[in-house]
């Protein structure tokens, strides 16, 4: 099973466009509006299955790194 992609973007229109594009590509997505909320969701997840492995991508700088 493919891991879901967590889209973190504060601009609602951009976040929705990213999620729509990924869904059309067949990816499962989750979305939040801030990095703080993404980290908080990871910390408060009740089980390891609820946690989403993350790959950080800064689209503005076009760089990524695994976490």
GROMACS .gro file of N, CA and C in nm:
model
  201
    1UNK      N    1   0.085  -0.119   0.000
    1UNK     CA    2   0.000   0.000   0.000
    1UNK      C    3   0.089   0.125   0.000
    2UNK      N    4   0.052   0.220  -0.083
    2UNK     CA    5   0.125   0.346  -0.088
    2UNK      C    6   0.099   0.428   0.037
    3UNK      N    7   0.199   0.498   0.082
    3UNK     CA    8   0.183   0.587   0.196
    3UNK      C    9   0.112   0.714   0.151
    4UNK      N   10   0.027   0.772   0.237
    4UNK     CA   11  -0.039   0.898   0.200
    4UNK      C   12   0.061   1.013   0.197
    5UNK      N   13   0.027   1.113   0.119
    5UNK     CA   14   0.108   1.234   0.111
    5UNK      C   15   0.042   1.339   0.198
    6UNK      N   16   0.119   1.399   0.286
    6UNK     CA   17   0.069   1.507   0.371
    6UNK      C   18   0.105   1.640   0.305
    7UNK      N   19   0.003   1.712   0.260
    7UNK     CA   20   0.023   1.841   0.196
    7UNK      C   21   0.010   1.949   0.303
    8UNK      N   22   0.113   2.028   0.319
    8UNK     CA   23   0.116   2.136   0.418
    8UNK      C   24   0.132   2.267   0.343
    9UNK      N   25   0.027   2.348   0.344
    9UNK     CA   26   0.029   2.476   0.272
    9UNK      C   27  -0.072   2.569   0.336
   10UNK      N   28  -0.031   2.691   0.369
   10UNK     CA   29  -0.122   2.784   0.434
   10UNK      C   30  -0.217   2.854   0.336
   11UNK      N   31  -0.181   2.859   0.210
   11UNK     CA   32  -0.268   2.920   0.109
   11UNK      C   33  -0.372   2.816   0.065
   12UNK      N   34  -0.498   2.840   0.099
   12UNK     CA   35  -0.604   2.741   0.075
   12UNK      C   36  -0.616   2.705  -0.072
   13UNK      N   37  -0.616   2.803  -0.161
   13UNK     CA   38  -0.633   2.775  -0.304
   13UNK      C   39  -0.518   2.688  -0.356
   14UNK      N   40  -0.396   2.720  -0.316
   14UNK     CA   41  -0.281   2.642  -0.359
   14UNK      C   42  -0.286   2.501  -0.301
   15UNK      N   43  -0.321   2.490  -0.171
   15UNK     CA   44  -0.332   2.359  -0.107
   15UNK      C   45  -0.435   2.272  -0.178
   16UNK      N   46  -0.551   2.330  -0.209
   16UNK     CA   47  -0.656   2.254  -0.279
   16UNK      C   48  -0.610   2.211  -0.418
   17UNK      N   49  -0.538   2.299  -0.488
   17UNK     CA   50  -0.488   2.264  -0.622
   17UNK      C   51  -0.387   2.149  -0.613
   18UNK      N   52  -0.298   2.155  -0.514
   18UNK     CA   53  -0.200   2.048  -0.496
   18UNK      C   54  -0.267   1.915  -0.464
   19UNK      N   55  -0.363   1.919  -0.373
   19UNK     CA   56  -0.434   1.796  -0.334
   19UNK      C   57  -0.512   1.741  -0.454
   20UNK      N   58  -0.582   1.826  -0.525
   20UNK     CA   59  -0.658   1.780  -0.643
   20UNK      C   60  -0.568   1.715  -0.745
   21UNK      N   61  -0.452   1.775  -0.770
   21UNK     CA   62  -0.357   1.720  -0.867
   21UNK      C   63  -0.306   1.583  -0.822
   22UNK      N   64  -0.272   1.573  -0.694
   22UNK     CA   65  -0.223   1.446  -0.642
   22UNK      C   66  -0.332   1.338  -0.645
   23UNK      N   67  -0.455   1.375  -0.611
   23UNK     CA   68  -0.566   1.279  -0.615
   23UNK      C   69  -0.589   1.229  -0.758
   24UNK      N   70  -0.581   1.319  -0.854
   24UNK     CA   71  -0.596   1.279  -0.995
   24UNK      C   72  -0.485   1.182  -1.036
   25UNK      N   73  -0.370   1.195  -0.974
   25UNK     CA   74  -0.259   1.105  -1.001
   25UNK      C   75  -0.269   0.973  -0.926
   26UNK      N   76  -0.375   0.955  -0.848
   26UNK     CA   77  -0.398   0.830  -0.778
   26UNK      C   78  -0.336   0.822  -0.639
   27UNK      N   79  -0.290   0.934  -0.587
   27UNK     CA   80  -0.229   0.935  -0.453
   27UNK      C   81  -0.333   0.961  -0.346
   28UNK      N   82  -0.310   0.901  -0.229
   28UNK     CA   83  -0.391   0.931  -0.111
   28UNK      C   84  -0.329   1.053  -0.043
   29UNK      N   85  -0.412   1.149  -0.005
   29UNK     CA   86  -0.360   1.273   0.053
   29UNK      C   87  -0.426   1.305   0.186
   30UNK      N   88  -0.348   1.371   0.269
   30UNK     CA   89  -0.398   1.438   0.389
   30UNK      C   90  -0.350   1.580   0.377
   31UNK      N   91  -0.419   1.673   0.439
   31UNK     CA   92  -0.378   1.813   0.427
   31UNK      C   93  -0.395   1.888   0.557
   32UNK      N   94  -0.304   1.981   0.580
   32UNK     CA   95  -0.309   2.072   0.694
   32UNK      C   96  -0.260   2.208   0.646
   33UNK      N   97  -0.288   2.311   0.727
   33UNK     CA   98  -0.258   2.447   0.684
   33UNK      C   99  -0.131   2.507   0.744
   34UNK      N  100  -0.055   2.428   0.821
   34UNK     CA  101   0.068   2.482   0.878
   34UNK      C  102   0.164   2.370   0.916
   35UNK      N  103   0.292   2.404   0.919
   35UNK     CA  104   0.392   2.309   0.965
   35UNK      C  105   0.371   2.270   1.109
   36UNK      N  106   0.330   2.367   1.190
   36UNK     CA  107   0.303   2.339   1.330
   36UNK      C  108   0.193   2.235   1.346
   37UNK      N  109   0.088   2.247   1.265
   37UNK     CA  110  -0.023   2.152   1.273
   37UNK      C  111   0.022   2.014   1.223
   38UNK      N  112   0.106   2.010   1.122
   38UNK     CA  113   0.157   1.882   1.071
   38UNK      C  114   0.236   1.809   1.179
   39UNK      N  115   0.324   1.880   1.247
   39UNK     CA  116   0.404   1.820   1.353
   39UNK      C  117   0.316   1.781   1.471
   40UNK      N  118   0.222   1.866   1.506
   40UNK     CA  119   0.130   1.835   1.616
   40UNK      C  120   0.050   1.709   1.588
   41UNK      N  121   0.004   1.692   1.465
   41UNK     CA  122  -0.071   1.572   1.428
   41UNK      C  123   0.015   1.448   1.444
   42UNK      N  124   0.143   1.458   1.410
   42UNK     CA  125   0.234   1.345   1.424
   42UNK      C  126   0.256   1.310   1.571
   43UNK      N  127   0.273   1.411   1.654
   43UNK     CA  128   0.300   1.389   1.795
   43UNK      C  129   0.179   1.329   1.866
   44UNK      N  130   0.059   1.377   1.833
   44UNK     CA  131  -0.061   1.333   1.904
   44UNK      C  132  -0.127   1.210   1.843
   45UNK      N  133  -0.071   1.156   1.735
   45UNK     CA  134  -0.130   1.035   1.675
   45UNK      C  135  -0.130   0.924   1.779
   46UNK      N  136  -0.241   0.852   1.785
   46UNK     CA  137  -0.257   0.752   1.891
   46UNK      C  138  -0.183   0.621   1.863
   47UNK      N  139  -0.148   0.596   1.738
   47UNK     CA  140  -0.075   0.474   1.707
   47UNK      C  141   0.021   0.500   1.593
   48UNK      N  142   0.115   0.407   1.575
   48UNK     CA  143   0.212   0.426   1.467
   48UNK      C  144   0.144   0.423   1.331
   49UNK      N  145   0.030   0.354   1.318
   49UNK     CA  146  -0.041   0.351   1.190
   49UNK      C  147  -0.102   0.487   1.157
   50UNK      N  148  -0.135   0.565   1.258
   50UNK     CA  149  -0.195   0.696   1.236
   50UNK      C  150  -0.091   0.799   1.194
   51UNK      N  151   0.033   0.771   1.226
   51UNK     CA  152   0.140   0.866   1.191
   51UNK      C  153   0.174   0.852   1.044
   52UNK      N  154   0.202   0.963   0.981
   52UNK     CA  155   0.237   0.964   0.839
   52UNK      C  156   0.387   0.986   0.824
   53UNK      N  157   0.459   0.888   0.767
   53UNK     CA  158   0.601   0.915   0.738
   53UNK      C  159   0.608   1.038   0.648
   54UNK      N  160   0.703   1.125   0.675
   54UNK     CA  161   0.707   1.251   0.602
   54UNK      C  162   0.831   1.265   0.517
   55UNK      N  163   0.812   1.327   0.404
   55UNK     CA  164   0.923   1.374   0.321
   55UNK      C  165   0.898   1.522   0.306
   56UNK      N  166   0.989   1.601   0.357
   56UNK     CA  167   0.973   1.746   0.355
   56UNK      C  168   1.015   1.799   0.218
   57UNK      N  169   0.930   1.877   0.158
   57UNK     CA  170   0.958   1.939   0.029
   57UNK      C  171   0.925   2.087   0.040
   58UNK      N  172   1.023   2.168   0.016
   58UNK     CA  173   1.001   2.312   0.014
   58UNK      C  174   0.993   2.352  -0.133
   59UNK      N  175   0.871   2.367  -0.183
   59UNK     CA  176   0.851   2.396  -0.325
   59UNK      C  177   0.912   2.530  -0.363
   60UNK      N  178   0.915   2.623  -0.272
   60UNK     CA  179   0.972   2.754  -0.303
   60UNK      C  180   1.121   2.748  -0.329
   61UNK      N  181   1.189   2.658  -0.256
   61UNK     CA  182   1.334   2.643  -0.274
   61UNK      C  183   1.368   2.523  -0.362
   62UNK      N  184   1.264   2.444  -0.399
   62UNK     CA  185   1.282   2.327  -0.483
   62UNK      C  186   1.384   2.230  -0.426
   63UNK      N  187   1.375   2.203  -0.294
   63UNK     CA  188   1.465   2.109  -0.230
   63UNK      C  189   1.385   2.018  -0.139
   64UNK      N  190   1.436   1.898  -0.115
   64UNK     CA  191   1.366   1.806  -0.025
   64UNK      C  192   1.467   1.731   0.059
   65UNK      N  193   1.417   1.680   0.172
   65UNK     CA  194   1.499   1.597   0.259
   65UNK      C  195   1.408   1.507   0.338
   66UNK      N  196   1.449   1.384   0.359
   66UNK     CA  197   1.369   1.286   0.431
   66UNK      C  198   1.376   1.313   0.580
   67UNK      N  199   1.266   1.290   0.649
   67UNK     CA  200   1.259   1.305   0.795
   67UNK      C  201   1.211   1.176   0.855
   0.00000   0.00000   0.00000
